[in-house]
Tab-separated table of C-alpha atoms and ligand atoms in Angstrom:
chain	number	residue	atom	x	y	z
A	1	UNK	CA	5.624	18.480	-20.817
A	2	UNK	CA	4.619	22.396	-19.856
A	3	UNK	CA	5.053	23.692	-16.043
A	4	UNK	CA	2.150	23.370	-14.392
A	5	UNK	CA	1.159	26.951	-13.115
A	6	UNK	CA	0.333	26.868	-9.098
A	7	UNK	CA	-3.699	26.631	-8.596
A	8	UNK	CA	-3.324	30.033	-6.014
A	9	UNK	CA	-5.782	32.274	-8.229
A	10	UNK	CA	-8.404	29.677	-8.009
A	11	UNK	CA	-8.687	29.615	-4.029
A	12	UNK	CA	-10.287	32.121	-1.843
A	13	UNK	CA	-7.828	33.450	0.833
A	14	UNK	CA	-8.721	32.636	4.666
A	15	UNK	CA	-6.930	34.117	7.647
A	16	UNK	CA	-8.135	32.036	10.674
A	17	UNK	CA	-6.509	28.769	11.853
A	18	UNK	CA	-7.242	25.278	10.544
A	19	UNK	CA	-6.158	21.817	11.482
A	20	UNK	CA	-6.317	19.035	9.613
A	21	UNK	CA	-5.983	14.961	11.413
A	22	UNK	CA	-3.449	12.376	8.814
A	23	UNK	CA	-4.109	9.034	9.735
A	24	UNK	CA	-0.694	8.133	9.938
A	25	UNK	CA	-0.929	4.392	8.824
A	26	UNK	CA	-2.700	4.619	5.308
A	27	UNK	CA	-1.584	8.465	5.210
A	28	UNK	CA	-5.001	9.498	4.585
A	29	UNK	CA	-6.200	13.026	5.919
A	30	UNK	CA	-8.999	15.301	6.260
A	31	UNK	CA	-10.227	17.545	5.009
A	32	UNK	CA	-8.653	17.517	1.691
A	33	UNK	CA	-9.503	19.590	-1.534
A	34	UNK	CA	-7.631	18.490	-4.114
A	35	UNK	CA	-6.355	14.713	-5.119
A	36	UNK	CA	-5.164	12.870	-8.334
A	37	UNK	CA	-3.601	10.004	-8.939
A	38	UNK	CA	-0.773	8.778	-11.234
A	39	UNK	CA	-0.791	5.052	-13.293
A	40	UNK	CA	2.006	3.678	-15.377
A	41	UNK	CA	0.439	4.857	-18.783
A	42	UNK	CA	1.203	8.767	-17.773
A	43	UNK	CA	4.882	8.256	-16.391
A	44	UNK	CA	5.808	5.226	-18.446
A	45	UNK	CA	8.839	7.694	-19.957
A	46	UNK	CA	10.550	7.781	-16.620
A	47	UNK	CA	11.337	4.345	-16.443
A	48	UNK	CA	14.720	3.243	-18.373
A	49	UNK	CA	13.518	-0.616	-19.650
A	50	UNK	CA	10.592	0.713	-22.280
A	51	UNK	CA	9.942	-2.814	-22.878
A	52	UNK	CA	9.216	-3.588	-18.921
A	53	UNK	CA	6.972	-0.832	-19.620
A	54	UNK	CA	5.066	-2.520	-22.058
A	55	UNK	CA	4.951	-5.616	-20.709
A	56	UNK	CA	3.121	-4.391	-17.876
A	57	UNK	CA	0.479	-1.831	-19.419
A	58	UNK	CA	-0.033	-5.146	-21.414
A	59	UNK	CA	-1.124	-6.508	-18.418
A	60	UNK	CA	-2.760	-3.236	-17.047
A	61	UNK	CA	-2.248	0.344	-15.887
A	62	UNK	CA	-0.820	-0.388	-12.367
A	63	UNK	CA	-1.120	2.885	-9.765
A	64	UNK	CA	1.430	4.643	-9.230
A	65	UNK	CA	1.173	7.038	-6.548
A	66	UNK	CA	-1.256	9.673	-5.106
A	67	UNK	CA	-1.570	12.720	-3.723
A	68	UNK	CA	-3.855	14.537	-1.204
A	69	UNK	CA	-3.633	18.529	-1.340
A	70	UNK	CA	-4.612	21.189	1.299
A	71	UNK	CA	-4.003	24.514	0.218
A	72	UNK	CA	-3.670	27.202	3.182
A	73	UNK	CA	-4.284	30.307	1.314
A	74	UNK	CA	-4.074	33.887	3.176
A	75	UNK	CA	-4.621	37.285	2.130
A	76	UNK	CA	-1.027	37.960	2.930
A	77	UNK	CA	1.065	34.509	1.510
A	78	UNK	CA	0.395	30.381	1.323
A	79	UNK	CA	1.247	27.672	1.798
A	80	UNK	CA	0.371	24.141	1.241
A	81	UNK	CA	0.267	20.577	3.292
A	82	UNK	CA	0.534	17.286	0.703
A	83	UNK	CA	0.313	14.274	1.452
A	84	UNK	CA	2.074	11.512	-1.229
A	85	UNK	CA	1.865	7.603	-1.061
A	86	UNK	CA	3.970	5.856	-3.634
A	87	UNK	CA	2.940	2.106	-3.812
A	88	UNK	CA	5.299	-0.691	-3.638
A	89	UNK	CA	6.369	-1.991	-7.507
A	90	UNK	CA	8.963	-1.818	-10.241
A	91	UNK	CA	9.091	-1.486	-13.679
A	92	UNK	CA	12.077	-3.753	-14.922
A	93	UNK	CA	14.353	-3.255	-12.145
A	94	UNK	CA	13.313	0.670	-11.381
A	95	UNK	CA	11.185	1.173	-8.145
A	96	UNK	CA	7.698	2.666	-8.767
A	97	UNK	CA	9.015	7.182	-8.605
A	98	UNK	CA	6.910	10.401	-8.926
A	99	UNK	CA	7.745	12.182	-11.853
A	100	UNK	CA	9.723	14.494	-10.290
A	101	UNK	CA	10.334	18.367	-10.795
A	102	UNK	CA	11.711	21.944	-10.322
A	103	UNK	CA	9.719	24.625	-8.809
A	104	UNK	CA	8.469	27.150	-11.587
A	105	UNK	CA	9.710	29.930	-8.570
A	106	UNK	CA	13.041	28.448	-8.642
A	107	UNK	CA	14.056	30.362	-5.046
A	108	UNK	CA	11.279	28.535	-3.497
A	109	UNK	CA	12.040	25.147	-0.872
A	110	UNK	CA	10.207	22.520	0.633
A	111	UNK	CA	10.300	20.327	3.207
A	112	UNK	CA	9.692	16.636	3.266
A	113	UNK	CA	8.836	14.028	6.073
A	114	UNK	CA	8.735	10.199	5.883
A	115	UNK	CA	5.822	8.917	7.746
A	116	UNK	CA	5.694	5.377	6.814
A	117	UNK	CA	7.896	3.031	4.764
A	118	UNK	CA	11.096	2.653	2.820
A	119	UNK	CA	11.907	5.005	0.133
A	120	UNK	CA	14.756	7.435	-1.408
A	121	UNK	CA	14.826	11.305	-2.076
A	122	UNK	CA	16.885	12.111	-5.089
A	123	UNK	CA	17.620	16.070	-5.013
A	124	UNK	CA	19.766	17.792	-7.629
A	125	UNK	CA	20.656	21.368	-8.861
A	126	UNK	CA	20.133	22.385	-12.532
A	127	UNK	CA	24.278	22.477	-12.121
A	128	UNK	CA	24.416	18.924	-11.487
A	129	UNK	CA	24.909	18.842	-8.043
A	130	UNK	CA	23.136	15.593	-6.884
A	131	UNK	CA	22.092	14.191	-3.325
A	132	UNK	CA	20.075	10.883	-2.268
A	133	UNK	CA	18.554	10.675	0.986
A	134	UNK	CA	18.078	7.351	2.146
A	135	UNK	CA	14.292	7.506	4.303
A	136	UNK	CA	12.506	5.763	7.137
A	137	UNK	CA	9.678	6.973	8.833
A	138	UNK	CA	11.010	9.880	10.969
A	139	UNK	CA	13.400	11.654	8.440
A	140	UNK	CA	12.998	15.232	7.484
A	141	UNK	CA	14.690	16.651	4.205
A	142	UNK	CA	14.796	20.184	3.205
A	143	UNK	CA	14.883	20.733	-0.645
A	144	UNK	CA	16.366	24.110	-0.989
A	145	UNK	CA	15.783	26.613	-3.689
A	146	UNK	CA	16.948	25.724	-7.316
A	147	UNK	CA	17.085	21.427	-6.466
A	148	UNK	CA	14.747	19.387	-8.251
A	149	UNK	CA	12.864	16.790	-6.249
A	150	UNK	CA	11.888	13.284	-7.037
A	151	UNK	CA	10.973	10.210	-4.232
A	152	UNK	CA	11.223	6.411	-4.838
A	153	UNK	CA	9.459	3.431	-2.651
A	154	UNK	CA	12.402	1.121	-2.208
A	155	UNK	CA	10.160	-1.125	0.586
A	156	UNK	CA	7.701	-3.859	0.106
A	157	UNK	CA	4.836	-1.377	1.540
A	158	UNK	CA	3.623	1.933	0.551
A	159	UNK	CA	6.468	4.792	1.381
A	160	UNK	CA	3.748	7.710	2.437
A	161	UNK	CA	5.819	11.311	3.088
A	162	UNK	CA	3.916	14.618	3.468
A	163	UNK	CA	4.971	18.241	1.678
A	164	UNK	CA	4.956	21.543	2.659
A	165	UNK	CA	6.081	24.449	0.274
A	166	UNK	CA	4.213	28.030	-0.906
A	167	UNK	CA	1.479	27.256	-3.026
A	168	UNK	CA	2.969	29.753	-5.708
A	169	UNK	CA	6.171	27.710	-6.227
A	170	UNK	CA	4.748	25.707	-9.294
A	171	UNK	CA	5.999	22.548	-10.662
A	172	UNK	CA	7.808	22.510	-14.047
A	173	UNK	CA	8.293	19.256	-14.805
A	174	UNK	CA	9.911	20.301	-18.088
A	175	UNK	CA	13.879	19.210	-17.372
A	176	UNK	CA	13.628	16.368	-15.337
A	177	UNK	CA	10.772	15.088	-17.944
A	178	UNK	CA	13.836	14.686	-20.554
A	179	UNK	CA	16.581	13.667	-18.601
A	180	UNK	CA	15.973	12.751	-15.419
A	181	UNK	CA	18.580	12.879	-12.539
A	182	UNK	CA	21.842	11.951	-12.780
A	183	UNK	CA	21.353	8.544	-10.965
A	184	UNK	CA	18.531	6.283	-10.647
A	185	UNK	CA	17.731	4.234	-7.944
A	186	UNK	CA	17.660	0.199	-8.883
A	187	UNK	CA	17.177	-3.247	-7.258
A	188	UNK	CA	20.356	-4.863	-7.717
A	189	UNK	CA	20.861	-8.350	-5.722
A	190	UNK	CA	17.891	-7.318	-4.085
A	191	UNK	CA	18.631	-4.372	-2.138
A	192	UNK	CA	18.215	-0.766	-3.559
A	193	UNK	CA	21.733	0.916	-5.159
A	194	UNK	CA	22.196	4.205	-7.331
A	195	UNK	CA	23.257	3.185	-10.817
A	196	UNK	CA	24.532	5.906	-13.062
A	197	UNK	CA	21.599	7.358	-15.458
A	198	UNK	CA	22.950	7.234	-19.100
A	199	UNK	CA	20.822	9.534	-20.791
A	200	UNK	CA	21.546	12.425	-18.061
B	1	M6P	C1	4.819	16.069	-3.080
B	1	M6P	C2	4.933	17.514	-3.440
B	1	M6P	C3	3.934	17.841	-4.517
B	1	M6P	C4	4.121	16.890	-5.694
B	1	M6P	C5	4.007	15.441	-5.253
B	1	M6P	C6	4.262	14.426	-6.360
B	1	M6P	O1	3.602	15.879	-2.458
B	1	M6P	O2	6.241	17.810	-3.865
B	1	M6P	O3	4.122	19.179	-4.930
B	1	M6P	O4	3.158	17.177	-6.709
B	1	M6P	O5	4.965	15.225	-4.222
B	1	M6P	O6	5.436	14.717	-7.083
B	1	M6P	P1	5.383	15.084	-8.650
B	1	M6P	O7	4.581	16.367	-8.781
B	1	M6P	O8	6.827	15.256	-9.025
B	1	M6P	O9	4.709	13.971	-9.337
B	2	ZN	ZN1	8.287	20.445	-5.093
């Protein structure tokens, strides 16, 4: 998979104020500009038991996760809000994930808050230095430069979290695409636990 090159160039800078209104419960907002969606049949290489993941495309292309995008683009920087909501699901005993990534500006952070539901943050430098933070609504986690970034819903309900992070940081989805991170989070006796990644 190529890095996806940040959408700044397309968007015409404005330099007054704006609000926007999240509707904190189905972590919907407005006014949006940009949204897509992710099913099963475009992430199915993430998941560890291929033949969970045919079993269920069998069956149909279950939804994934999807994001809502406002870009705040000035004539002097950016930055953009996002607003994610993972669905509740697994695929053999993996919890429905975003694909995850690096930023293409590797010096560039972000900043993540849980608004609703039960979920897991895995972070982890290109050296191999890993972190998981456990969420409920109300935790903030700073990504800093050079980590790459991928959420799980480990609840019964949709885990929604909002983004912010420069516009021009990029995603480059390239790394984690073939490796993942070095742990994976897994239903085991029915609660959530890390389990070692083998192919990391
Ligand atoms: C957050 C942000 C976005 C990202 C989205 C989904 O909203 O980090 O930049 O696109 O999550 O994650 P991914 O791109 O890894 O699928
Ligand atoms: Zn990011």
């Amino acid at each position: 998979m190529s890095p996806e090159k940040p959408t700044i160039d397309k968007i015409k800078p404005y330099d007054m104020p704006l609000h926007l209104q999240v509707d904190l419960a189905s972590g919907e907002f407005a006014p949006f500009t940009e949204f897509y969606e992710r099913r099963l049949s475009q992430l199915g290489d993430l998941f560890h038991d291929r033949s969970a993941v045919q079993r269920t495309l069998a069956a149909g292309d279950p939804l994934l996760y999807d994001v809502r995008m406002r870009p705040f683009v000035t004539s002097l920087s950016d930055f953009t809000f996002g607003v994610t909501r993972i669905y509740p699901g697994k695929v053999g005993d993996e919890y429905y994930m975003t694909k995850g990534h690096f930023h293409l500006l590797l010096e560039q952070p972000e900043v993540y808050f849980c608004l609703r539901g039960r979920g897991c943050l895995l972070i982890e430098s290109a050296e191999g230095d890993f972190h998981a933070h456990w969420w409920t609504p109300g935790v903030v986690s700073h990504i800093p430069p050079g980590y790459a970034h991928r959420t799980v819903n480990t609840g019964s309900e949709a885990l929604v979290f909002s983004a912010i992070y420069h516009l021009s940081a990029g995603h480059d989805y390239g790394k984690i695409a073939q490796r993942g991170f070095s742990c994976r989070v897994v239903e085991l006796n029915g609660s959530a636990e890390l389990a070692p990644n083998p192919l990391h």
